[in-house]
Each structure stands twice: as structure tokens, then as C-alpha cells.
Coordinates of C-alpha atoms in Angstrom, one line a residue:
M1 CA 81.8 9.3 -13.4
D2 CA 79.9 6.7 -11.4
S3 CA 76.9 4.9 -12.8
Q4 CA 74.4 7.3 -11.2
S5 CA 75.1 9.7 -14.0
S6 CA 73.4 7.4 -16.5
L7 CA 70.1 8.1 -14.9
N8 CA 69.9 11.5 -16.7
T9 CA 71.7 10.9 -20.0
D10 CA 68.4 11.6 -21.8
A11 CA 68.5 15.2 -20.6
D12 CA 68.2 18.0 -23.1
I13 CA 71.4 20.0 -22.8
L14 CA 72.3 23.3 -24.6
I15 CA 75.9 24.7 -24.7
L16 CA 76.3 28.4 -25.5
D17 CA 79.8 29.9 -25.6
D18 CA 81.2 32.3 -28.2
N19 CA 84.4 30.2 -28.1
E20 CA 83.9 27.3 -30.4
V21 CA 86.8 25.3 -28.7
N22 CA 85.1 25.5 -25.3
V23 CA 81.8 24.4 -26.8
D24 CA 83.4 21.4 -28.6
L25 CA 85.4 20.3 -25.6
L26 CA 82.4 20.4 -23.3
A27 CA 80.2 18.6 -25.9
S28 CA 82.8 15.8 -26.4
M29 CA 83.0 15.3 -22.6
L30 CA 79.2 14.9 -22.3
E31 CA 79.0 12.6 -25.4
D32 CA 81.7 10.4 -23.9
E33 CA 79.4 10.0 -20.8
G34 CA 76.4 9.0 -22.9
F35 CA 74.5 12.2 -23.2
E36 CA 72.6 12.2 -26.5
Q37 CA 70.6 15.4 -26.6
I38 CA 73.3 18.0 -26.9
E39 CA 73.0 21.2 -28.9
C40 CA 75.9 23.6 -29.3
M41 CA 75.7 27.4 -30.0
T42 CA 78.2 30.2 -30.4
D43 CA 75.7 33.0 -31.2
P44 CA 73.8 34.1 -28.2
R45 CA 71.1 35.6 -30.4
K46 CA 69.8 32.1 -31.2
L47 CA 69.2 31.1 -27.6
M48 CA 65.8 32.6 -26.9
P49 CA 64.2 31.4 -30.2
R50 CA 65.5 27.9 -29.4
V51 CA 64.2 28.0 -25.8
K52 CA 60.8 29.2 -26.9
Q53 CA 60.6 26.4 -29.4
K54 CA 61.7 23.8 -26.9
C55 CA 63.0 24.5 -23.5
P56 CA 66.1 22.5 -22.6
D57 CA 66.7 20.9 -19.2
L58 CA 70.1 22.6 -18.7
I59 CA 72.1 25.4 -20.3
F60 CA 75.8 25.9 -20.1
L61 CA 76.1 29.6 -20.5
D62 CA 79.1 31.9 -21.0
I63 CA 78.9 35.3 -19.5
R64 CA 81.0 37.5 -21.8
M65 CA 79.8 37.2 -25.4
P66 CA 79.3 39.6 -28.3
H67 CA 75.8 41.0 -29.1
I68 CA 74.1 39.7 -25.9
T69 CA 75.8 38.9 -22.5
G70 CA 75.1 35.9 -20.4
L71 CA 73.6 38.1 -17.7
E72 CA 71.2 39.7 -20.3
L73 CA 70.1 36.2 -21.4
L74 CA 69.5 35.2 -17.8
Q75 CA 67.3 38.2 -17.4
Q76 CA 65.4 37.3 -20.6
L77 CA 64.9 33.7 -19.3
R78 CA 63.6 34.9 -16.0
D79 CA 61.2 37.4 -17.6
Q80 CA 59.8 35.1 -20.3
L81 CA 59.9 31.8 -18.4
P82 CA 59.2 32.7 -14.8
D83 CA 57.8 29.3 -13.8
K84 CA 59.7 27.0 -16.3
Q85 CA 63.1 28.5 -16.3
P86 CA 65.8 25.9 -17.3
A87 CA 68.7 25.1 -15.0
V88 CA 71.7 27.3 -15.9
I89 CA 75.4 26.7 -15.2
I90 CA 77.7 29.7 -15.8
L91 CA 80.9 29.1 -17.8
T92 CA 83.6 31.5 -16.6
A93 CA 87.3 32.1 -16.6
N94 CA 87.7 35.1 -14.3
T95 CA 84.4 36.4 -13.2
D96 CA 84.3 39.1 -10.6
Q97 CA 82.4 38.7 -7.4
S98 CA 79.7 41.2 -8.4
T99 CA 79.0 39.4 -11.6
R100 CA 78.7 36.1 -9.8
Y101 CA 76.2 37.6 -7.3
Q102 CA 74.2 39.1 -10.1
A103 CA 74.1 35.8 -12.0
L104 CA 72.9 34.0 -8.9
E105 CA 70.2 36.6 -8.4
L106 CA 69.0 36.0 -12.0
G107 CA 68.7 32.3 -11.4
A108 CA 72.0 30.7 -12.2
R109 CA 72.5 27.4 -10.3
D110 CA 76.2 26.9 -10.4
F111 CA 79.6 28.0 -12.0
L112 CA 82.2 26.1 -13.9
T113 CA 85.7 27.6 -14.2
K114 CA 87.6 27.4 -17.4
P115 CA 89.7 25.4 -18.2
F116 CA 87.3 22.6 -17.3
D117 CA 87.9 19.7 -14.9
N118 CA 86.1 16.7 -16.3
K119 CA 85.1 15.2 -13.0
E120 CA 84.0 18.5 -11.6
V121 CA 81.9 19.3 -14.7
L122 CA 80.1 15.9 -14.6
R123 CA 79.5 16.0 -10.9
R124 CA 78.1 19.5 -10.9
L125 CA 76.1 18.6 -14.0
E126 CA 74.6 15.5 -12.5
N127 CA 73.7 17.2 -9.2
I128 CA 71.9 20.1 -10.9
L129 CA 70.1 17.8 -13.4
Q130 CA 68.8 15.6 -10.6
E131 CA 67.6 18.6 -8.7
H132 CA 66.1 20.2 -11.8
I133 CA 64.3 17.0 -12.9
K134 CA 62.8 16.5 -9.5
L135 CA 61.6 20.1 -9.5
Q136 CA 60.2 19.6 -13.0
Q137 CA 58.4 16.5 -11.8
Q138 CA 56.9 18.3 -8.9
M139 CA 55.8 21.2 -11.1
F140 CA 54.3 18.7 -13.5
R141 CA 52.4 17.0 -10.7
A142 CA 51.3 20.4 -9.4
D143 CA 50.1 21.4 -12.9
E144 CA 48.3 18.1 -13.3
L145 CA 46.7 18.5 -10.0
E146 CA 45.7 22.1 -10.8
T147 CA 44.2 20.9 -14.1
L148 CA 42.2 18.2 -12.3
V149 CA 41.0 20.7 -9.7
Q150 CA 40.0 23.1 -12.5
Q151 CA 38.1 20.3 -14.3
R152 CA 36.4 19.2 -11.1
T153 CA 35.5 22.8 -10.2
S154 CA 34.1 23.3 -13.7
E155 CA 32.1 20.1 -13.4
L156 CA 30.8 21.0 -9.9
R157 CA 29.9 24.5 -11.2
R158 CA 28.1 22.9 -14.1
M159 CA 26.3 20.5 -11.8
T160 CA 25.0 23.4 -9.7
V161 CA 23.2 24.8 -12.7
E162 CA 22.3 21.7 -14.7
D163 CA 20.0 18.8 -14.2
P164 CA 22.1 15.6 -14.2
L165 CA 19.5 13.4 -16.1
T166 CA 18.4 15.7 -18.9
G167 CA 21.4 18.1 -19.1
L168 CA 18.9 21.0 -19.0
P169 CA 19.3 24.0 -16.8
N170 CA 18.1 23.3 -13.2
R171 CA 16.4 25.7 -10.8
R172 CA 19.6 27.8 -10.2
G173 CA 20.6 27.7 -13.9
L174 CA 17.1 28.9 -14.9
L175 CA 17.2 31.8 -12.4
N176 CA 20.7 32.8 -13.6
L177 CA 19.7 32.7 -17.3
L178 CA 16.4 34.6 -16.7
H179 CA 18.2 37.2 -14.6
E180 CA 20.7 37.8 -17.4
R181 CA 17.9 38.2 -19.9
L182 CA 16.0 40.6 -17.7
Q183 CA 19.2 42.6 -17.0
K184 CA 19.6 43.1 -20.8
G185 CA 16.0 44.4 -20.9
K186 CA 14.7 41.6 -23.1
P187 CA 10.9 41.0 -22.5
Q188 CA 10.2 37.5 -21.4
L189 CA 7.2 35.2 -21.5
L190 CA 7.6 32.4 -18.9
Y191 CA 5.7 29.1 -19.0
F192 CA 5.6 27.0 -15.8
F193 CA 4.5 23.4 -16.6
S194 CA 3.3 21.0 -13.9
V195 CA 3.4 17.4 -15.3
D196 CA 1.0 15.1 -13.5
G197 CA 1.7 11.3 -13.4
L198 CA 5.5 11.1 -13.3
E199 CA 5.7 10.5 -9.6
E200 CA 3.0 7.8 -9.9
M201 CA 4.9 6.1 -12.7
A202 CA 8.0 6.1 -10.5
R203 CA 6.1 4.4 -7.7
L204 CA 4.3 1.9 -9.9
H205 CA 7.0 1.0 -12.4
G206 CA 10.2 2.2 -11.0
L207 CA 12.6 5.1 -11.4
E208 CA 13.9 4.0 -14.7
V209 CA 10.5 4.3 -16.4
A210 CA 10.0 7.8 -14.9
E211 CA 13.4 8.9 -16.0
N212 CA 12.8 7.7 -19.6
L213 CA 9.5 9.5 -19.6
A214 CA 11.3 12.7 -18.5
L215 CA 13.8 12.3 -21.4
A216 CA 11.0 11.7 -23.8
L217 CA 9.3 14.9 -22.6
K218 CA 12.6 16.8 -23.0
N219 CA 13.0 15.6 -26.6
R220 CA 9.4 16.6 -27.5
A221 CA 9.7 20.0 -25.9
I222 CA 13.0 20.7 -27.6
A223 CA 11.5 19.8 -30.9
H224 CA 8.8 22.5 -30.4
R225 CA 11.2 25.2 -29.2
Q226 CA 11.4 28.4 -31.0
P227 CA 14.8 30.1 -31.6
G228 CA 16.1 31.6 -28.4
D229 CA 13.8 29.5 -26.1
I230 CA 15.4 28.1 -22.9
L231 CA 13.9 24.9 -21.5
G232 CA 14.8 23.8 -18.0
L233 CA 13.6 21.8 -14.9
W234 CA 12.3 23.5 -11.8
S235 CA 11.7 20.1 -10.1
S236 CA 11.3 16.5 -11.2
T237 CA 7.6 17.2 -12.2
E238 CA 7.8 20.9 -13.0
W239 CA 9.3 22.4 -16.2
V240 CA 10.0 26.0 -17.2
L241 CA 10.3 27.5 -20.7
L242 CA 11.7 31.0 -21.2
R243 CA 10.7 32.8 -24.4
E244 CA 11.7 36.2 -25.6
T245 CA 8.6 38.1 -26.8
K246 CA 7.1 41.5 -27.1
Q247 CA 5.6 43.2 -24.1
A248 CA 2.9 41.2 -22.3
A249 CA 0.5 44.1 -22.6
E250 CA 0.6 43.7 -26.4
L251 CA -0.2 40.0 -26.3
S252 CA -3.9 39.0 -26.6
C253 CA -5.4 36.0 -24.9
Q254 CA -5.4 34.2 -28.3
Q255 CA -1.7 35.0 -28.9
L256 CA -0.9 33.5 -25.5
A257 CA -3.0 30.4 -26.4
D258 CA -1.1 30.1 -29.7
H259 CA 2.1 30.1 -27.7
V260 CA 1.2 27.5 -25.0
T261 CA -1.3 25.1 -26.6
P262 CA 1.2 23.3 -28.9
L263 CA 3.4 22.6 -25.9
L264 CA 0.5 21.3 -23.9
D265 CA -0.6 19.1 -26.8
T266 CA 2.8 17.6 -27.4
I267 CA 3.2 16.7 -23.7
R268 CA -0.2 15.0 -23.7
E269 CA 0.5 12.7 -26.6
P270 CA 0.9 9.1 -25.5
I271 CA 4.5 7.9 -24.8
D272 CA 5.4 4.4 -25.7
Y273 CA 8.1 2.8 -23.5
Q274 CA 8.8 -0.9 -23.5
E275 CA 5.3 -2.5 -22.9
F276 CA 3.8 0.7 -21.5
R277 CA 1.7 3.3 -23.4
I278 CA 1.5 6.2 -21.1
R279 CA -0.4 9.5 -21.3
L280 CA 0.5 12.3 -18.9
N281 CA -1.5 15.3 -18.0
V282 CA 0.0 18.8 -17.8
R283 CA -1.1 22.2 -16.5
A284 CA 0.6 25.5 -17.4
G285 CA 0.9 28.9 -15.8
L286 CA 2.1 31.9 -17.7
S287 CA 3.7 35.2 -16.5
A288 CA 5.4 38.0 -18.4
S289 CA 8.2 40.4 -17.5
G290 CA 7.5 43.9 -16.7
A291 CA 6.8 46.2 -13.8
Q292 CA 10.3 45.6 -12.4
R293 CA 9.6 41.9 -11.8
S294 CA 12.7 39.9 -10.7
A295 CA 13.6 36.5 -12.0
E296 CA 12.4 34.8 -8.8
N297 CA 9.1 36.8 -8.8
L298 CA 8.4 36.0 -12.5
I299 CA 8.7 32.2 -11.8
R300 CA 6.6 32.5 -8.7
L301 CA 3.8 34.3 -10.5
A302 CA 3.8 31.7 -13.3
A303 CA 3.7 28.8 -10.7
L304 CA 0.9 30.6 -9.0
A305 CA -1.1 30.8 -12.2
V306 CA -0.9 27.0 -12.7
P307 CA -4.6 25.8 -12.7
E308 CA -6.0 22.8 -10.9
K309 CA -7.8 21.4 -14.0
P310 CA -5.6 19.0 -16.1
N311 CA -4.5 20.0 -19.6
T312 CA -5.4 23.6 -19.2
W313 CA -3.4 26.9 -18.9
R314 CA -3.9 30.2 -17.2
D315 CA -2.2 33.6 -17.3
Y316 CA -1.2 35.3 -14.1
T317 CA -3.5 38.1 -12.9
P318 CA -3.3 40.1 -9.6
E319 CA -6.6 38.5 -8.6
L320 CA -4.9 35.1 -8.4
E321 CA -2.5 36.5 -5.8
A322 CA -5.3 37.9 -3.8
Q323 CA -7.0 34.5 -3.8
L324 CA -3.8 32.8 -2.7
Q325 CA -3.5 35.4 0.1
Q326 CA -7.0 34.6 1.1
K327 CA -6.2 30.9 1.2
V328 CA -3.1 31.5 3.3
T329 CA -5.1 33.7 5.7
L330 CA -7.9 31.0 5.9
Q331 CA -5.3 28.3 6.5
E332 CA -3.6 30.2 9.3
A333 CA -7.0 31.0 10.9
L334 CA -8.2 27.5 10.5
N335 CA -5.3 26.2 12.5
Q336 CA -6.7 27.9 15.5
A337 CA -10.4 27.5 14.8
I338 CA -10.9 24.5 17.0
E339 CA -8.9 25.9 19.9
R340 CA -10.8 29.2 19.8
Q341 CA -14.1 27.4 19.6
E342 CA -15.0 29.1 16.3
L343 CA -16.4 25.9 14.7
E344 CA -20.0 24.9 15.2
L345 CA -22.4 22.1 14.1
Y346 CA -25.7 22.8 12.4
F347 CA -28.2 20.1 11.7
Q348 CA -30.5 19.6 8.7
P349 CA -33.4 17.3 9.4
K350 CA -34.2 14.3 7.2
I351 CA -37.9 13.7 6.9
T352 CA -39.5 10.3 6.4
L353 CA -41.9 11.0 3.6
K354 CA -44.6 8.4 4.5
N355 CA -45.3 9.7 8.0
Q356 CA -43.7 13.2 7.9
Q357 CA -41.6 12.3 11.0
C358 CA -38.0 13.2 11.6
H359 CA -35.7 10.5 12.9
G360 CA -32.4 11.7 11.6
A361 CA -30.4 14.7 10.6
E362 CA -27.1 15.6 8.8
A363 CA -24.4 17.4 10.9
L364 CA -23.1 20.3 8.9
L365 CA -19.9 22.2 9.8
R366 CA -20.0 26.0 10.2
W367 CA -17.2 28.5 10.9
S368 CA -17.6 32.0 12.3
H369 CA -14.3 33.9 12.5
P370 CA -14.2 37.1 14.7
D371 CA -12.6 39.2 12.0
L372 CA -13.4 37.3 8.7
G373 CA -17.0 36.7 9.7
R374 CA -19.0 33.6 8.7
I375 CA -17.0 31.6 6.1
P376 CA -19.0 29.3 3.8
P377 CA -18.1 25.6 3.9
D378 CA -17.4 25.5 0.2
V379 CA -14.6 28.0 0.8
F380 CA -12.9 26.6 3.9
I381 CA -13.5 22.9 3.4
P382 CA -11.3 22.7 0.2
V383 CA -8.6 24.6 2.0
A384 CA -8.7 22.1 4.9
E385 CA -8.7 19.2 2.5
K386 CA -5.7 20.5 0.6
T387 CA -3.6 21.2 3.7
G388 CA -4.6 18.1 5.6
Q389 CA -6.3 20.0 8.3
I390 CA -9.5 18.2 7.4
I391 CA -8.3 15.1 9.4
E392 CA -8.2 17.0 12.7
I393 CA -11.4 18.9 11.9
G394 CA -13.2 15.7 10.9
Q395 CA -12.3 14.1 14.2
W396 CA -13.7 17.2 15.9
V397 CA -17.0 16.8 14.0
L398 CA -17.2 13.1 14.9
D399 CA -16.5 13.8 18.6
Q400 CA -19.0 16.7 18.7
S401 CA -21.7 14.8 16.9
C402 CA -21.4 11.9 19.3
Q403 CA -21.4 14.2 22.3
K404 CA -24.5 16.0 21.1
L405 CA -26.3 12.8 20.3
K406 CA -25.5 11.3 23.7
Q407 CA -26.9 14.4 25.4
W408 CA -30.1 14.3 23.4
R409 CA -30.6 10.6 24.1
D410 CA -29.9 11.0 27.8
Q411 CA -32.4 13.9 28.0
Q412 CA -34.9 11.9 25.8
L413 CA -35.0 14.8 23.3
V414 CA -34.6 12.3 20.4
A415 CA -35.9 8.8 19.9
D416 CA -33.6 5.8 20.2
N417 CA -33.8 5.3 16.5
F418 CA -32.6 8.8 15.7
V419 CA -29.6 8.7 13.3
L420 CA -27.1 11.4 13.0
A421 CA -25.1 11.6 9.7
I422 CA -21.6 13.1 9.4
N423 CA -19.6 13.8 6.3
V424 CA -16.2 12.2 5.9
A425 CA -13.5 13.5 3.6
S426 CA -11.3 11.2 1.5
Q427 CA -8.2 12.0 3.6
Q428 CA -10.0 10.7 6.7
L429 CA -11.3 7.7 4.9
I430 CA -8.0 6.4 3.8
Q431 CA -6.4 6.6 7.3
S432 CA -5.7 3.1 8.4
D433 CA -7.2 3.7 11.9
F434 CA -10.3 5.7 10.8
A435 CA -12.8 2.9 11.5
H436 CA -11.1 2.2 14.8
K437 CA -11.4 5.8 15.9
C438 CA -15.0 6.0 14.9
L439 CA -15.9 2.9 16.9
N440 CA -13.9 4.1 19.9
T441 CA -15.7 7.4 19.9
L442 CA -19.1 5.7 19.8
Q443 CA -18.0 3.5 22.7
R444 CA -16.6 6.4 24.7
Y445 CA -20.1 8.1 24.5
Q446 CA -21.9 4.8 25.0
L447 CA -23.7 5.1 21.7
P448 CA -24.9 2.1 19.6
P449 CA -23.2 2.0 16.1
G450 CA -26.6 2.3 14.4
S451 CA -27.0 5.8 15.7
L452 CA -24.3 7.0 13.4
E453 CA -24.2 7.3 9.6
I454 CA -21.1 8.0 7.5
E455 CA -21.6 10.0 4.3
V456 CA -18.8 9.7 1.7
T457 CA -18.7 11.2 -1.8
E458 CA -18.0 9.2 -5.0
S459 CA -14.9 11.2 -5.8
G460 CA -13.7 10.7 -2.2
L461 CA -14.0 6.9 -2.7
M462 CA -12.0 7.0 -5.9
T463 CA -9.0 8.6 -4.1
D464 CA -8.0 5.1 -2.8
M465 CA -10.7 2.6 -3.3
V466 CA -8.8 -0.3 -1.6
A467 CA -8.1 1.7 1.6
A468 CA -11.7 3.2 1.6
L469 CA -13.3 -0.3 1.2
E470 CA -11.3 -1.7 4.1
Q471 CA -12.4 1.1 6.5
L472 CA -16.0 1.1 5.3
C473 CA -16.3 -2.7 5.6
Q474 CA -15.1 -2.5 9.2
L475 CA -17.7 0.2 10.0
A476 CA -20.6 -1.6 8.3
A477 CA -19.7 -4.8 10.0
A478 CA -20.0 -3.0 13.3
G479 CA -23.5 -1.7 12.4
I480 CA -22.7 1.8 11.1
S481 CA -24.8 2.9 8.1
I482 CA -22.8 4.0 5.0
A483 CA -24.3 6.6 2.6
I484 CA -23.1 7.8 -0.8
D485 CA -23.4 11.5 -0.8
D486 CA -24.1 13.6 -4.0
F487 CA -24.8 10.4 -5.9
G488 CA -24.8 10.9 -9.7
T489 CA -22.2 13.7 -9.8
G490 CA -19.1 11.6 -9.6
Y491 CA -18.2 8.2 -11.1
S492 CA -21.6 6.5 -10.4
S493 CA -20.3 3.0 -11.2
L494 CA -22.4 0.0 -10.5
A495 CA -19.1 -1.9 -10.0
Y496 CA -18.2 0.0 -6.9
L497 CA -21.8 -0.1 -5.6
K498 CA -21.6 -3.9 -5.8
E499 CA -18.3 -3.9 -3.8
L500 CA -19.0 -1.3 -1.2
P501 CA -21.2 -2.0 2.0
V502 CA -23.5 0.9 1.1
S503 CA -27.0 1.2 2.6
V504 CA -28.0 4.7 1.6
L505 CA -28.0 6.7 -1.6
K506 CA -28.3 10.5 -1.5
I507 CA -29.6 11.9 -4.8
D508 CA -27.7 15.1 -5.5
R509 CA -29.7 18.4 -5.5
T510 CA -28.6 19.2 -9.1
F511 CA -31.0 16.4 -10.3
I512 CA -33.8 17.3 -7.9
K513 CA -33.7 21.1 -8.7
D514 CA -35.1 20.9 -12.2
M515 CA -36.8 17.5 -12.3
H516 CA -40.3 19.1 -12.2
E517 CA -39.4 21.1 -15.3
S518 CA -37.0 18.7 -17.0
D519 CA -38.2 15.2 -18.2
R520 CA -34.6 14.2 -18.5
D521 CA -33.8 15.0 -14.9
K522 CA -37.0 13.4 -13.8
K523 CA -36.1 10.2 -15.6
L524 CA -32.7 10.2 -14.1
V525 CA -34.1 10.4 -10.6
E526 CA -36.6 7.7 -11.3
T527 CA -33.8 5.4 -12.6
V528 CA -31.7 6.0 -9.5
M529 CA -34.8 5.2 -7.3
Q530 CA -35.4 2.0 -9.2
M531 CA -31.8 1.0 -9.0
S532 CA -31.7 1.8 -5.3
E533 CA -34.8 -0.3 -4.7
N534 CA -33.1 -3.2 -6.5
F535 CA -30.0 -2.9 -4.3
N536 CA -32.2 -2.5 -1.2
F537 CA -30.8 0.9 -0.5
I538 CA -32.5 3.7 1.4
T539 CA -32.8 6.8 -0.8
V540 CA -32.5 10.4 0.4
A541 CA -33.4 13.3 -1.9
E542 CA -31.3 16.4 -1.3
G543 CA -32.3 20.0 -2.0
V544 CA -36.1 19.6 -2.1
E545 CA -37.6 23.1 -2.1
N546 CA -41.2 22.9 -3.4
E547 CA -44.4 20.9 -3.5
E548 CA -44.0 19.9 -7.1
Q549 CA -40.6 18.2 -6.4
L550 CA -42.1 16.5 -3.3
D551 CA -45.0 15.1 -5.3
I552 CA -42.7 13.6 -7.9
L553 CA -40.6 12.0 -5.2
R554 CA -43.6 10.6 -3.4
G555 CA -44.6 9.0 -6.6
F556 CA -41.2 7.4 -6.8
N557 CA -41.5 6.0 -3.3
C558 CA -38.6 8.0 -2.0
E559 CA -38.0 7.3 1.7
L560 CA -36.3 10.4 3.0
I561 CA -36.4 14.1 2.1
Q562 CA -33.8 16.7 3.0
G563 CA -34.1 20.3 1.9
Y564 CA -35.4 23.8 2.6
Y565 CA -39.0 22.7 1.9
Y566 CA -38.9 21.2 5.3
S567 CA -36.0 22.9 7.0
P568 CA -32.7 24.6 6.4
P569 CA -29.7 23.6 8.5
L570 CA -30.4 24.5 12.1
A571 CA -28.4 25.3 15.2
E572 CA -28.8 22.8 18.1
K573 CA -31.5 24.6 20.0
A574 CA -33.6 25.3 16.9
L575 CA -33.2 21.6 15.8
L576 CA -34.5 20.3 19.1
Q577 CA -37.5 22.7 18.9
Y578 CA -38.2 21.5 15.3
L579 CA -38.1 17.9 16.3
H580 CA -40.5 18.5 19.2
A581 CA -42.9 20.3 16.8
I582 CA -42.8 17.9 13.9
N583 CA -42.7 14.6 15.8
D584 CA -45.5 15.6 18.2

């Protein structure tokens, strides 16, 4: 035999023949060629137990044997090892053609005729071993590839239902789990938590800090889980907790509070990370299974119930959905309000207390919808601010105000020192080109900057003080008056009054309303007046409605009065008539 045979001398070979002489002869021949793993058998009943224990690479198999024939053994090998059947060489003396065909059909690879020719045996053996080993290697690689594919498929399937950072169920995983529970008819209480501050932490301190905060929140929430609870992530800042409970109708408000308050409290506790000590705010909405609610609907209702106020919770009620529908309806209608000319400006006069003259007014936005009727500003303005529509609407107010003022001046209906004030929302104020647009609008209508006053709220300033300060300084430098609206209801910090180019303070109506009956409110108004005088600010008292309020303000040397005592907000025609009457 040539040297090529040595390549497969480690093959596991089994010889089965009821003639012991044939077995010994064949075994000796293979041993002489260096084969080391040779097992000999004369009892065919021992073959299958041996194959099941360890499958050989090749079997020399006799056909005619007592107890079990070679053909029967071939059938058993084929049935029990369909994919890993060993190579089989049939040992035969005089085998008829039919038997040979049958053996081949059952998987036999070759035949050796007795008495054996050594060279023929070795050559046939080597050829079949090479082919068999190649086939085994291919099958092994195929099995290995299939295992890798299965592992990767399992990993991808897991990734589709699991958050990679926390290992908790993600949106799809939560929906699947909730769906399974609902299918089993198990009542569910669902908490939808909105965590405020994580995105800010990521922007300020980097993603690593935000991720570690998320992991800390996970550990805290897990520590407070009840048996059977499922915690998961709906988004990077929204978490969901599923809890089996009794029917929602049987849960009182106090029982709901007992469920959710500990979770809110644990999330609010300060988190120490590196040199940071961070406190996050959280809001929670609750919904309960029932009334054929699907998994998607149950989560939607809980998300809808999430309140605006930090560190509070709210249970879903049908009224919340009605309110949302109203907001959506308003939002859609508001998109076309300008185009359909549904918006209108009203003007509330500001009266100079010393001479009872009117040389200014505040422009106030009004909206009349053909189907919804007149919609109050405190209803549609928050919707516009939340959706960003306030920027377009605010520009419309600025343009209309300047257009009206230009007409009045040209027609000499107002004096040259008449000042029109407009309200500016925080979203407008932090636009990098806001001051530029204001000045361009004044220039387009050929109006002096001093004819316009910008009113901003304290809370609006706090949205982005740096951006607000930049825009207001540009406006003030050009000659536009800056007023703080609703002063006293927001932050009321002397620090920002020192920094901002403010020229007017408007005292909020909540302090004016009861100051003639409340010494405390009266003292507050007096203090604001004195502070305003020290800062050289002009003061405007809002919401003045009676003579008693007016007398007090006169004693405090208040410059301007705005309120129903003199006039409600007026349409353009009524305002001009009022000006003509009071100034003449």
C-alpha cells in the first residue's frame, strides 16, 4: 500500500463476520498497515449496541450470519442513524445480484470478495475512508454552521424583545408578555413611568452617566418589585411595570396610591455617581385591564394618564381621553386658523394714572372657530406652545400689531408716543433670529422701535436664560421696551432683574385682586412698587377692577393701570373710539 493510506490509520474500524478466521485475517492485514482502532465481532447482535455507544468510521459486514443478517443490520443502521450512518463494506463469497442491489439500496458503499486480496482490500478501504471522512467533515461543518445560525437567531430574537443596556423587556417584549397575561385572563395593573432628567444628563455629562443612571433606576425598581411583577423599558426615558392584581373596579384610590407611591419615592431618591449627586423627577400614569382592552390599548391609556406635574401620578379616566381628543381637534384647527383668518387682535388700554390718559395698550390674541366657537386663550395658547405652533402664531401677532399701529399713526388716530405691547412665548424668545425678525418687521412698517413693547413671563425667561438674554439685549439696545409680565407668580429673582434689560414690571392680577382686603397682598404690592422705583422700572398694575384698588395704587405712585375698571380688551374699532373719548 502507498504512503497515502497512512493518512487514515486512526480511523475507527469494526469487523463483523460470523467466521472467526475471516475476522482475524482481515484484522491482521489492517494492523500490518498501521491501523490501530480495530474491533472484531462474530456475533451480529452486538453491532447496534456498539454503534449506539460509539459509531465507527467504517464497518466490514458479512451478509449471511446467524440471528441477524447483514441486510437486516444495514436496515437498522439506516433507520437509527439516517444522517450519521457509518461507511459499510460488504464481505461476500458468492452473493447473488439481487442481494447486492439490496445492499446498495440500504447504504453499502462497496463489496469485498472472499478470499481477500490484500491490495484490493486496502485500496477499497482507503478510497471509502477518504470519501467518508470528507463527508463527515462536511457534515460537521454543516452542523457547526447550523448551531451558529441557531445561536445567532436566538440572540437576534432575544434582542428584538430585550433592551441591550438593562436586559429588561423592551417595547415589543412588554407587549408580548402583557398579551400573554391578558390571554390567560389575569387582571393587570399597568404603570407607565416618565422619568424626567435622563436626556438632560446625557447632553450635559455624556451617555455613560445617563446609562449608569438607567442601571441604578433598574436596580431600585427591581428591589421594590412584588412577586410576578414585570419591569421593562418603553423608551430610554419611559418605563413600564406590569402587576397582576384584582379587578380595577375593586381598587380604591388609596389602594392605587399604595401601589404606586413607593415606586415614585424610590426613583426620586438622589443617585450618587462619581462626583455627581443627581435627583430625577418622575411622573406615572396607571391603567387597568378590563372591558376587552388589548395590550397596546392598555399601555396607551396609561401613557395618556401621565400627568404634567413632576412626582405625581394619575389613574386613567375616560375624561382624559376626551381632553386629548379636544387638544388634537384644537391642534388641527389651529393649523389653519391663520390661513382662514380666524385669529383676531383685541386691545386692552393702559391708563396713565396721573392724567387719566391712554398712550398704550396690550395686544391680546383671540380665536373664533366657525364650528367650535370662541376658544379662550388659556385653552388654545398652551396647545400652540406645546406643539410649536406658537412660533408662527407669534409672528402673525407681531406683524398684525405693527400693521395696525402703522395705520393708526398714519391716520393720526394715536399719538406718536403710543406704545403697543405684545406677548412673546418662551419658544419665540429662544429663537436665534427672534430679535432680528422683530426689528425687520418694525422697519418694514416704518415704525420707531420705541412704539413696541415686548412682554415676557418669568417662567418663559427661565426656559433658556442665556438665549433669552441675548435676544432681549438686542431688542433693548435698539430701543424696544422690555416688560416682565405676571411679575411675582414665577421665579421673581433679583438676580435676573439685575441681568435683564427690563424697563417695565407688570404686577400680576392675583396680588391686585385682594389687596384692598388683605394686608399681606397690599404689602407685597407696595414692596414690588418700591423695588421697581429703585430699579427705575415703570410699573403696570394688572386686573384693577374697583375704586378701592385704584386708591391704593395711587398711594403707591403706580404709573400705569390695566384692568376692567377702565376697560376690558376691545376690538380695533372699539379701541379707537375709546382712545378718542378718554384722550379728548
